[in-house]
Amino acid sequence: MNEKILIVEDDIDIMEVLSLTVGKANYTVLKATSIAQGWHLAITEQPDLILLDVNLPDGTGFELAKKVRDQSDAIIIFVTVNHFIDQKLEGFEVGADDYITKPFIPKELLARVQANLKRKSLSRKSNIIHIDNLSIHLDEKNVYKDGKLLSLFTKEKLLLFFLIEHVNQVVTIEQLINHVWGYDGVADSKTLSVHISTLRRKIENTPAKPKYIQTVRGFGYQFVYQKESDEP
């Protein structure tokens, strides 16, 4: 077991209990006591799961969860004294996978951690497209290049996976704009073109001569993918 677990908690005693609980199960433990530290570790270390307090010295865990969810598929479990339903709903709205109230039973918390990680592991085994040095995880909505998670912004993900949902089909400029920015959005074809260019720079090996995201002039774009005959 080599999964990384990031604990973001400013109470030293609770941090110690959490660290010992997951550390004894042979997870790699990362520690942060603020949003700033948690954000840095979430981006640089790419943890598999985050145990996150709500009340932190430089803001709320909700703020951090929202930022993390835009950049990572890490499991987020809130561990907090906040037990009101509105606060729980807010946690799930910003991308939380689970919610545990303090005081907690260490064995129960560990069981929740293990169950969430198991579900994530099973999900990763399905609906994965391998193209050259890319690994596209359809369930997670993530892309790995040379084994490393690509940092894709929300609109880039929306563009990419909408194109993948219509693989080898031409998607119109209007369809893409409406899907990503909405019918009342202010985006135009130039805005779309800029986002397509940045997306190509991230996933294409030769962005100037794109292999995957191809332009159909005067109409739109398409994601080109020919499945290998021996691919499962």
Coordinates of N, CA and C in Angstrom, one line a residue:
M1 N 0.8 -1.2 0.0 CA 0.0 0.0 0.0 C 0.9 1.2 0.0
N2 N 0.8 2.1 -1.0 CA 1.6 3.3 -1.1 C 0.9 4.6 -1.4
E3 N -0.5 4.5 -1.1 CA -1.3 5.7 -1.3 C -0.8 6.8 -0.3
K4 N -0.9 8.1 -0.8 CA -0.6 9.2 0.0 C -1.9 9.8 0.6
I5 N -1.8 10.2 1.9 CA -2.9 10.8 2.5 C -2.4 12.2 3.1
L6 N -3.1 13.2 2.7 CA -2.8 14.6 3.2 C -3.8 14.9 4.3
I7 N -3.2 15.3 5.4 CA -4.0 15.7 6.6 C -3.9 17.2 6.7
V8 N -5.0 18.0 6.6 CA -5.0 19.4 6.8 C -5.8 19.7 8.1
E9 N -5.1 20.0 9.1 CA -5.7 20.1 10.5 C -4.8 21.0 11.3
D10 N -5.4 22.0 12.0 CA -4.5 23.0 12.8 C -4.5 22.6 14.2
D11 N -5.3 21.6 14.7 CA -5.3 21.2 16.1 C -4.2 20.1 16.1
I12 N -3.2 20.3 16.9 CA -2.0 19.4 16.9 C -2.4 18.1 17.5
D13 N -3.3 18.0 18.5 CA -3.7 16.7 19.1 C -4.4 15.9 18.1
I14 N -5.4 16.5 17.4 CA -6.2 15.8 16.4 C -5.3 15.3 15.3
M15 N -4.4 16.2 14.9 CA -3.4 15.9 13.8 C -2.6 14.6 14.2
E16 N -2.2 14.5 15.4 CA -1.5 13.4 15.9 C -2.3 12.1 15.8
V17 N -3.6 12.2 16.3 CA -4.4 11.0 16.2 C -4.7 10.6 14.8
L18 N -4.9 11.5 13.9 CA -5.2 11.2 12.5 C -3.9 10.6 11.9
S19 N -2.8 11.2 12.2 CA -1.5 10.7 11.6 C -1.2 9.2 12.0
L20 N -1.4 9.0 13.3 CA -1.1 7.6 13.9 C -2.1 6.6 13.3
T21 N -3.4 7.0 13.1 CA -4.4 6.1 12.6 C -4.1 5.7 11.2
V22 N -3.8 6.6 10.3 CA -3.6 6.2 8.9 C -2.2 5.7 8.7
G23 N -1.2 6.2 9.6 CA 0.2 5.8 9.4 C 0.3 4.3 9.8
K24 N -0.4 3.8 10.8 CA -0.3 2.4 11.2 C -0.8 1.5 10.1
A25 N -1.6 2.0 9.1 CA -2.1 1.2 8.0 C -1.2 1.3 6.8
N26 N 0.0 1.9 7.1 CA 1.1 2.0 6.0 C 0.8 2.9 4.9
Y27 N -0.1 3.9 5.1 CA -0.2 5.0 4.2 C 0.9 6.0 4.4
T28 N 1.3 6.7 3.3 CA 2.2 7.8 3.4 C 1.5 9.0 3.9
V29 N 1.9 9.6 5.0 CA 1.2 10.7 5.6 C 1.9 12.1 5.3
L30 N 1.1 13.0 4.8 CA 1.5 14.4 4.6 C 0.8 15.3 5.5
K31 N 1.4 16.3 6.1 CA 0.7 17.1 7.1 C 0.8 18.6 6.7
A32 N -0.4 19.3 7.0 CA -0.5 20.7 6.7 C -1.4 21.3 7.8
T33 N -1.1 22.5 8.3 CA -1.9 23.1 9.3 C -2.7 24.4 8.8
S34 N -2.6 24.6 7.5 CA -3.3 25.8 7.0 C -3.7 25.5 5.5
I35 N -4.6 26.4 5.0 CA -5.0 26.2 3.6 C -3.8 26.4 2.7
A36 N -2.9 27.3 3.0 CA -1.8 27.6 2.1 C -0.9 26.4 2.0
Q37 N -0.6 25.8 3.2 CA 0.3 24.6 3.2 C -0.4 23.4 2.5
G38 N -1.7 23.3 2.8 CA -2.5 22.2 2.2 C -2.5 22.3 0.7
W39 N -2.7 23.5 0.2 CA -2.8 23.7 -1.3 C -1.5 23.3 -1.9
H40 N -0.4 23.8 -1.3 CA 1.0 23.5 -1.8 C 1.2 22.0 -1.9
L41 N 0.9 21.3 -0.9 CA 1.1 19.8 -0.8 C 0.1 19.1 -1.8
A42 N -1.1 19.6 -1.9 CA -2.1 19.0 -2.8 C -1.6 19.0 -4.2
I43 N -1.0 20.1 -4.6 CA -0.5 20.3 -6.0 C 0.8 19.6 -6.2
T44 N 1.8 19.7 -5.3 CA 3.1 19.2 -5.5 C 3.2 17.7 -5.3
E45 N 2.4 17.2 -4.3 CA 2.5 15.8 -3.9 C 1.4 14.9 -4.6
Q46 N 0.3 15.5 -5.0 CA -0.8 14.8 -5.6 C -1.3 13.6 -4.7
P47 N -1.8 13.9 -3.5 CA -2.2 12.8 -2.6 C -3.4 12.1 -3.2
D48 N -3.6 10.9 -2.8 CA -4.8 10.1 -3.2 C -6.0 10.5 -2.4
L49 N -5.8 10.9 -1.1 CA -6.9 11.2 -0.3 C -6.5 12.4 0.6
I50 N -7.5 13.3 1.0 CA -7.2 14.4 1.8 C -8.2 14.3 3.0
L51 N -7.7 14.4 4.2 CA -8.5 14.5 5.4 C -8.5 16.0 5.8
L52 N -9.6 16.6 5.7 CA -9.6 18.1 5.7 C -10.6 18.7 6.8
D53 N -10.0 19.5 7.6 CA -10.8 20.3 8.6 C -11.5 21.4 7.9
V54 N -12.6 21.9 8.5 CA -13.3 23.0 7.9 C -12.8 24.3 8.4
N55 N -12.6 24.4 9.7 CA -12.1 25.7 10.4 C -10.6 25.7 10.5
L56 N -10.0 26.5 9.6 CA -8.6 26.6 9.5 C -8.2 28.1 9.7
P57 N -6.9 28.3 10.2 CA -6.5 29.7 10.5 C -6.5 30.7 9.4
D58 N -6.4 30.3 8.1 CA -6.4 31.2 7.0 C -7.6 31.0 6.1
G59 N -8.7 30.5 6.6 CA -9.9 30.3 5.8 C -10.6 29.1 6.1
T60 N -11.5 28.6 5.2 CA -12.2 27.4 5.5 C -11.8 26.2 4.6
G61 N -12.0 25.0 5.0 CA -11.7 23.9 4.2 C -12.5 23.8 3.0
F62 N -13.7 24.4 3.0 CA -14.5 24.5 1.8 C -13.7 25.2 0.6
E63 N -13.1 26.2 1.0 CA -12.3 27.0 0.0 C -11.2 26.1 -0.6
L64 N -10.5 25.4 0.2 CA -9.4 24.5 -0.2 C -10.0 23.4 -1.1
A65 N -11.1 22.8 -0.6 CA -11.7 21.7 -1.4 C -12.1 22.1 -2.8
K66 N -12.6 23.3 -2.9 CA -13.0 23.7 -4.2 C -11.8 23.9 -5.1
K67 N -10.7 24.5 -4.6 CA -9.5 24.6 -5.4 C -8.9 23.3 -5.8
V68 N -8.9 22.4 -4.9 CA -8.3 21.1 -5.1 C -9.1 20.3 -6.2
R69 N -10.4 20.4 -6.0 CA -11.3 19.7 -7.0 C -11.1 20.1 -8.4
D70 N -10.8 21.4 -8.6 CA -10.5 21.9 -10.0 C -9.2 21.3 -10.6
Q71 N -8.3 20.8 -9.7 CA -7.0 20.4 -10.2 C -6.7 18.9 -10.0
S72 N -7.5 18.2 -9.2 CA -7.1 16.9 -8.7 C -8.3 16.0 -8.5
D73 N -8.1 14.7 -8.6 CA -9.2 13.8 -8.4 C -9.1 13.2 -7.0
A74 N -8.3 13.8 -6.1 CA -8.1 13.2 -4.8 C -9.4 13.1 -4.0
I75 N -9.5 12.0 -3.3 CA -10.7 11.8 -2.4 C -10.6 12.9 -1.3
I76 N -11.7 13.6 -1.0 CA -11.7 14.6 0.0 C -12.7 14.2 1.1
I77 N -12.2 14.0 2.3 CA -13.1 13.6 3.4 C -12.9 14.8 4.5
F78 N -14.0 15.4 4.8 CA -14.0 16.4 5.8 C -14.1 15.8 7.2
V79 N -13.2 16.2 8.1 CA -13.2 15.7 9.5 C -13.3 17.0 10.3
T80 N -14.5 17.2 10.9 CA -14.8 18.5 11.5 C -15.9 18.4 12.6
V81 N -15.9 19.4 13.5 CA -16.9 19.5 14.5 C -18.2 20.0 13.9
N82 N -18.2 20.5 12.8 CA -19.4 21.1 12.2 C -20.4 19.9 11.8
H83 N -21.5 19.8 12.4 CA -22.4 18.7 12.2 C -23.8 19.1 11.6
F84 N -24.0 20.4 11.3 CA -25.2 20.9 10.8 C -25.4 20.4 9.3
I85 N -26.6 20.1 8.9 CA -26.8 19.6 7.6 C -26.4 20.6 6.5
D86 N -26.7 21.9 6.7 CA -26.3 22.9 5.7 C -24.8 22.9 5.5
Q87 N -24.0 22.7 6.5 CA -22.6 22.7 6.4 C -22.1 21.4 5.7
K88 N -22.8 20.3 6.0 CA -22.5 19.0 5.3 C -22.8 19.1 3.8
L89 N -23.9 19.7 3.5 CA -24.3 19.9 2.1 C -23.3 20.8 1.4
E90 N -22.8 21.9 2.0 CA -21.8 22.7 1.4 C -20.6 21.9 1.1
G91 N -20.2 21.0 2.0 CA -19.0 20.2 1.8 C -19.1 19.4 0.6
F92 N -20.3 18.7 0.4 CA -20.5 17.9 -0.8 C -20.6 18.7 -2.0
E93 N -21.1 19.9 -1.9 CA -21.3 20.8 -3.1 C -19.9 21.2 -3.7
V94 N -18.9 21.3 -2.8 CA -17.6 21.7 -3.3 C -16.7 20.5 -3.6
G95 N -17.3 19.3 -3.6 CA -16.6 18.2 -4.1 C -16.1 17.1 -3.1
A96 N -16.6 17.2 -1.8 CA -16.3 16.2 -0.8 C -16.8 14.9 -1.2
D97 N -16.1 13.8 -0.8 CA -16.6 12.4 -1.0 C -17.2 11.8 0.3
D98 N -16.8 12.4 1.4 CA -17.3 11.9 2.7 C -17.2 12.9 3.7
Y99 N -17.9 12.7 4.9 CA -17.9 13.7 5.9 C -18.0 13.0 7.3
I100 N -17.0 13.3 8.1 CA -16.9 12.7 9.4 C -16.9 13.8 10.5
T101 N -17.7 13.6 11.5 CA -17.8 14.6 12.6 C -16.9 14.2 13.8
K102 N -16.3 15.2 14.4 CA -15.6 15.0 15.6 C -16.5 15.1 16.8
P103 N -16.2 14.3 17.9 CA -15.1 13.3 18.0 C -15.4 12.1 17.1
F104 N -14.4 11.5 16.6 CA -14.6 10.3 15.8 C -13.9 9.1 16.4
I105 N -14.3 7.9 16.0 CA -13.7 6.7 16.4 C -12.6 6.3 15.4
P106 N -11.3 6.3 15.8 CA -10.2 6.0 14.8 C -10.5 4.8 13.9
K107 N -11.0 3.7 14.4 CA -11.2 2.5 13.5 C -12.3 2.8 12.5
E108 N -13.3 3.6 12.8 CA -14.3 3.9 11.9 C -13.7 4.9 10.8
L109 N -12.9 5.8 11.2 CA -12.3 6.7 10.2 C -11.4 6.0 9.3
L110 N -10.6 5.1 9.8 CA -9.8 4.3 8.9 C -10.6 3.4 8.0
A111 N -11.7 2.9 8.4 CA -12.5 2.1 7.6 C -13.1 2.9 6.4
R112 N -13.5 4.2 6.7 CA -14.0 5.1 5.7 C -12.9 5.4 4.7
V113 N -11.7 5.6 5.2 CA -10.6 5.9 4.3 C -10.3 4.8 3.4
Q114 N -10.3 3.6 3.9 CA -10.0 2.4 3.1 C -11.1 2.1 2.1
A115 N -12.3 2.3 2.5 CA -13.5 2.1 1.6 C -13.4 3.1 0.4
N116 N -13.1 4.3 0.7 CA -13.1 5.3 -0.4 C -11.9 5.1 -1.3
L117 N -10.8 4.7 -0.8 CA -9.6 4.4 -1.6 C -9.9 3.1 -2.5
K118 N -10.6 2.1 -1.9 CA -10.9 0.9 -2.7 C -11.8 1.2 -3.9
R119 N -12.8 2.1 -3.6 CA -13.7 2.5 -4.7 C -12.9 3.2 -5.8
K120 N -12.0 4.1 -5.4 CA -11.2 4.8 -6.4 C -10.4 3.9 -7.2
S121 N -9.8 2.9 -6.5 CA -8.9 1.9 -7.2 C -9.7 1.1 -8.2
L122 N -10.9 0.7 -7.9 CA -11.7 -0.1 -8.8 C -12.2 0.7 -10.0
S123 N -12.4 2.0 -9.7 CA -12.8 2.9 -10.8 C -11.7 3.1 -11.8
R124 N -10.5 3.2 -11.3 CA -9.4 3.4 -12.2 C -9.1 2.2 -13.2
K125 N -9.6 1.0 -12.8 CA -9.4 -0.1 -13.7 C -10.3 -0.2 -14.9
S126 N -11.3 0.7 -14.9 CA -12.3 0.7 -16.0 C -12.3 2.0 -16.7
N127 N -12.8 1.9 -18.0 CA -12.9 3.2 -18.8 C -11.7 4.0 -18.8
I128 N -10.6 3.4 -19.2 CA -9.3 4.1 -19.4 C -8.9 3.9 -20.8
I129 N -8.6 5.0 -21.5 CA -8.1 5.0 -22.9 C -6.6 5.2 -22.8
H130 N -5.8 4.4 -23.5 CA -4.4 4.6 -23.6 C -4.1 4.9 -25.0
I131 N -3.5 6.1 -25.2 CA -3.1 6.6 -26.5 C -1.6 7.1 -26.4
D132 N -0.7 6.3 -27.0 CA 0.7 6.7 -27.0 C 1.1 6.9 -25.5
N133 N 1.6 8.1 -25.2 CA 2.0 8.4 -23.8 C 0.9 9.0 -23.0
L134 N -0.3 9.0 -23.5 CA -1.5 9.5 -22.7 C -2.3 8.4 -22.1
S135 N -2.8 8.6 -20.9 CA -3.7 7.7 -20.3 C -4.9 8.6 -19.8
I136 N -6.1 8.3 -20.5 CA -7.3 9.2 -20.3 C -8.3 8.4 -19.5
H137 N -8.5 8.9 -18.2 CA -9.4 8.2 -17.3 C -10.8 8.8 -17.4
L138 N -11.7 8.1 -18.1 CA -13.0 8.6 -18.3 C -13.8 8.8 -17.1
D139 N -13.8 7.9 -16.1 CA -14.6 8.0 -14.9 C -14.1 9.2 -14.1
E140 N -12.8 9.3 -14.0 CA -12.2 10.3 -13.1 C -12.1 11.7 -13.8
K141 N -12.3 11.7 -15.1 CA -12.1 12.9 -15.9 C -10.7 13.5 -15.6
N142 N -9.7 12.6 -15.8 CA -8.3 13.1 -15.6 C -7.5 12.5 -16.8
V143 N -6.4 13.2 -17.0 CA -5.5 12.7 -18.1 C -4.1 12.7 -17.5
Y144 N -3.4 11.6 -17.8 CA -2.0 11.4 -17.4 C -1.1 11.3 -18.6
K145 N 0.0 12.0 -18.6 CA 0.9 12.0 -19.7 C 2.3 11.6 -19.1
D146 N 2.8 10.5 -19.7 CA 4.0 9.9 -19.2 C 3.9 9.5 -17.7
G147 N 2.7 9.1 -17.3 CA 2.5 8.7 -16.0 C 2.2 9.8 -15.0
K148 N 2.2 11.0 -15.4 CA 2.0 12.2 -14.5 C 0.7 12.8 -14.8
L149 N 0.0 13.2 -13.7 CA -1.3 13.8 -13.9 C -1.2 15.2 -14.5
L150 N -1.9 15.5 -15.5 CA -1.8 16.8 -16.2 C -2.7 17.7 -15.4
S151 N -2.2 18.9 -15.2 CA -2.9 20.0 -14.6 C -3.8 20.7 -15.6
L152 N -5.1 20.3 -15.6 CA -6.0 20.9 -16.6 C -7.0 21.7 -15.8
F153 N -7.3 22.9 -16.3 CA -8.3 23.8 -15.7 C -9.7 23.3 -16.1
T154 N -10.6 23.8 -15.3 CA -12.0 23.2 -15.5 C -12.5 23.3 -16.9
K155 N -12.3 24.4 -17.5 CA -12.8 24.6 -18.9 C -12.1 23.7 -19.9
E156 N -10.8 23.5 -19.6 CA -10.0 22.6 -20.5 C -10.5 21.2 -20.4
K157 N -10.8 20.8 -19.1 CA -11.4 19.4 -18.9 C -12.8 19.3 -19.6
L158 N -13.6 20.3 -19.5 CA -14.9 20.3 -20.1 C -14.8 20.1 -21.7
L159 N -13.8 20.9 -22.2 CA -13.6 20.8 -23.7 C -13.1 19.4 -24.1
L160 N -12.1 19.0 -23.4 CA -11.5 17.7 -23.8 C -12.4 16.5 -23.7
F161 N -13.1 16.4 -22.6 CA -14.0 15.3 -22.4 C -15.3 15.3 -23.2
F162 N -15.7 16.5 -23.6 CA -16.8 16.6 -24.5 C -16.4 16.1 -25.9
L163 N -15.2 16.5 -26.3 CA -14.7 16.0 -27.5 C -14.5 14.5 -27.5
I164 N -14.0 14.0 -26.4 CA -13.8 12.5 -26.3 C -15.1 11.8 -26.3
E165 N -16.1 12.4 -25.7 CA -17.5 11.8 -25.7 C -18.0 11.6 -27.1
H166 N -17.5 12.5 -28.0 CA -17.9 12.5 -29.4 C -16.7 12.1 -30.3
V167 N -15.9 11.1 -29.8 CA -14.7 10.7 -30.5 C -14.9 10.4 -31.9
N168 N -13.9 10.9 -32.7 CA -14.0 10.8 -34.2 C -15.2 11.4 -34.9
Q169 N -15.9 12.3 -34.1 CA -17.0 13.0 -34.7 C -16.6 14.5 -34.7
V170 N -17.1 15.2 -35.6 CA -16.8 16.7 -35.6 C -17.9 17.3 -34.7
V171 N -17.3 18.1 -33.8 CA -18.2 18.9 -32.9 C -18.1 20.4 -33.3
T172 N -19.3 21.0 -33.4 CA -19.3 22.4 -33.9 C -18.7 23.4 -32.8
I173 N -18.3 24.5 -33.3 CA -17.9 25.6 -32.4 C -19.0 26.0 -31.5
E174 N -20.2 26.1 -32.0 CA -21.3 26.4 -31.1 C -21.6 25.4 -30.1
Q175 N -21.5 24.1 -30.4 CA -21.7 23.1 -29.4 C -20.7 23.2 -28.3
L176 N -19.5 23.4 -28.6 CA -18.4 23.5 -27.6 C -18.6 24.7 -26.7
I177 N -18.9 25.8 -27.3 CA -19.1 27.1 -26.5 C -20.3 26.9 -25.6
N178 N -21.4 26.4 -26.1 CA -22.5 26.2 -25.2 C -22.3 25.2 -24.1
H179 N -21.5 24.1 -24.4 CA -21.2 23.1 -23.4 C -20.3 23.7 -22.3
V180 N -19.3 24.5 -22.6 CA -18.3 25.0 -21.7 C -18.8 26.3 -21.0
W181 N -19.3 27.2 -21.8 CA -19.6 28.5 -21.2 C -21.1 28.7 -21.0
G182 N -21.9 27.9 -21.6 CA -23.4 28.0 -21.4 C -23.9 28.9 -22.5
Y183 N -25.2 28.8 -22.7 CA -25.9 29.6 -23.7 C -25.8 31.1 -23.5
D184 N -25.7 31.5 -22.2 CA -25.7 32.9 -21.9 C -24.3 33.4 -21.7
G185 N -23.3 32.6 -22.0 CA -21.9 32.9 -21.8 C -21.4 34.0 -22.8
V186 N -20.2 34.6 -22.5 CA -19.7 35.6 -23.3 C -18.6 35.2 -24.3
A187 N -18.3 33.9 -24.3 CA -17.3 33.3 -25.1 C -17.6 33.4 -26.6
D188 N -16.6 33.4 -27.4 CA -16.7 33.4 -28.9 C -15.7 32.4 -29.5
S189 N -15.7 32.4 -30.8 CA -14.8 31.4 -31.4 C -13.3 31.7 -31.1
K190 N -13.0 32.9 -30.9 CA -11.6 33.3 -30.6 C -11.2 32.7 -29.2
T191 N -12.2 32.9 -28.2 CA -11.9 32.4 -26.8 C -11.8 30.9 -26.9
L192 N -12.6 30.2 -27.7 CA -12.6 28.8 -27.8 C -11.2 28.4 -28.4
S193 N -10.8 29.1 -29.4 CA -9.5 28.8 -30.1 C -8.3 28.9 -29.1
V194 N -8.4 29.9 -28.2 CA -7.3 30.0 -27.2 C -7.3 28.9 -26.3
H195 N -8.4 28.4 -25.8 CA -8.5 27.3 -24.9 C -8.1 26.0 -25.6
I196 N -8.4 25.8 -26.8 CA -8.0 24.6 -27.6 C -6.5 24.6 -27.7
S197 N -5.9 25.8 -28.0 CA -4.4 25.9 -28.1 C -3.7 25.5 -26.8
T198 N -4.2 26.0 -25.7 CA -3.5 25.7 -24.4 C -3.7 24.2 -24.1
L199 N -4.9 23.7 -24.4 CA -5.1 22.3 -24.2 C -4.2 21.4 -25.1
R200 N -4.0 21.8 -26.3 CA -3.1 21.1 -27.2 C -1.6 21.1 -26.6
R201 N -1.2 22.2 -26.1 CA 0.1 22.3 -25.6 C 0.4 21.4 -24.4
K202 N -0.7 21.0 -23.7 CA -0.6 20.1 -22.6 C -0.6 18.7 -23.0
I203 N -1.5 18.3 -24.0 CA -1.6 16.9 -24.3 C -0.9 16.4 -25.5
E204 N -0.7 17.3 -26.5 CA -0.1 16.9 -27.7 C 1.4 16.8 -27.6
N205 N 2.1 15.9 -28.3 CA 3.5 15.8 -28.3 C 4.1 16.9 -29.2
T206 N 3.4 17.2 -30.3 CA 3.8 18.3 -31.2 C 2.5 19.2 -31.4
P207 N 2.3 20.2 -30.5 CA 1.1 21.0 -30.6 C 0.9 21.7 -31.9
A208 N 2.0 22.0 -32.6 CA 1.9 22.7 -33.9 C 1.3 21.8 -35.0
K209 N 1.4 20.5 -34.8 CA 0.8 19.5 -35.7 C 0.0 18.5 -34.9
P210 N -1.1 19.0 -34.4 CA -1.9 18.1 -33.4 C -2.4 16.8 -34.0
K211 N -2.2 15.8 -33.2 CA -2.6 14.4 -33.6 C -4.0 14.1 -33.1
Y212 N -4.3 14.6 -31.9 CA -5.6 14.2 -31.3 C -6.7 15.2 -31.5
I213 N -6.5 16.4 -31.1 CA -7.5 17.5 -31.3 C -7.3 18.2 -32.6
Q214 N -8.1 17.8 -33.6 CA -7.9 18.4 -34.9 C -8.9 19.4 -35.3
T215 N -8.5 20.4 -36.0 CA -9.4 21.4 -36.5 C -10.1 21.1 -37.8
V216 N -11.4 21.3 -37.8 CA -12.2 21.1 -39.1 C -12.6 22.5 -39.5
R217 N -11.8 23.1 -40.4 CA -11.9 24.5 -40.7 C -13.4 24.9 -41.0
G218 N -13.8 26.0 -40.4 CA -15.1 26.6 -40.7 C -16.2 25.9 -40.0
F219 N -15.9 24.8 -39.2 CA -17.0 24.0 -38.6 C -16.7 23.8 -37.1
G220 N -15.6 23.2 -36.8 CA -15.4 22.9 -35.4 C -14.1 22.1 -35.2
Y221 N -14.2 21.1 -34.3 CA -13.0 20.3 -33.9 C -13.5 18.9 -33.7
Q222 N -12.5 18.0 -33.7 CA -12.8 16.6 -33.4 C -11.6 16.0 -32.7
F223 N -11.9 15.0 -31.8 CA -10.8 14.2 -31.2 C -10.7 12.9 -31.9
V224 N -9.5 12.7 -32.5 CA -9.2 11.6 -33.3 C -8.6 10.5 -32.5
Y225 N -9.2 9.3 -32.5 CA -8.6 8.2 -31.8 C -9.0 6.9 -32.5
Q226 N -8.0 6.2 -32.9 CA -8.2 4.9 -33.5 C -7.8 3.8 -32.5
K227 N -8.7 3.0 -32.1 CA -8.4 2.0 -31.1 C -7.6 0.9 -31.7
E228 N -6.5 0.5 -30.9 CA -5.7 -0.6 -31.4 C -6.4 -1.9 -31.4
S229 N -6.2 -2.8 -32.3 CA -6.9 -4.0 -32.4 C -6.7 -5.0 -31.2
D230 N -5.6 -4.9 -30.6 CA -5.3 -5.8 -29.4 C -5.6 -5.1 -28.1
E231 N -6.2 -3.9 -28.1 CA -6.5 -3.2 -26.9 C -7.8 -3.8 -26.3
P232 N -7.8 -4.0 -25.0 CA -9.0 -4.6 -24.4 C -10.2 -3.6 -24.3

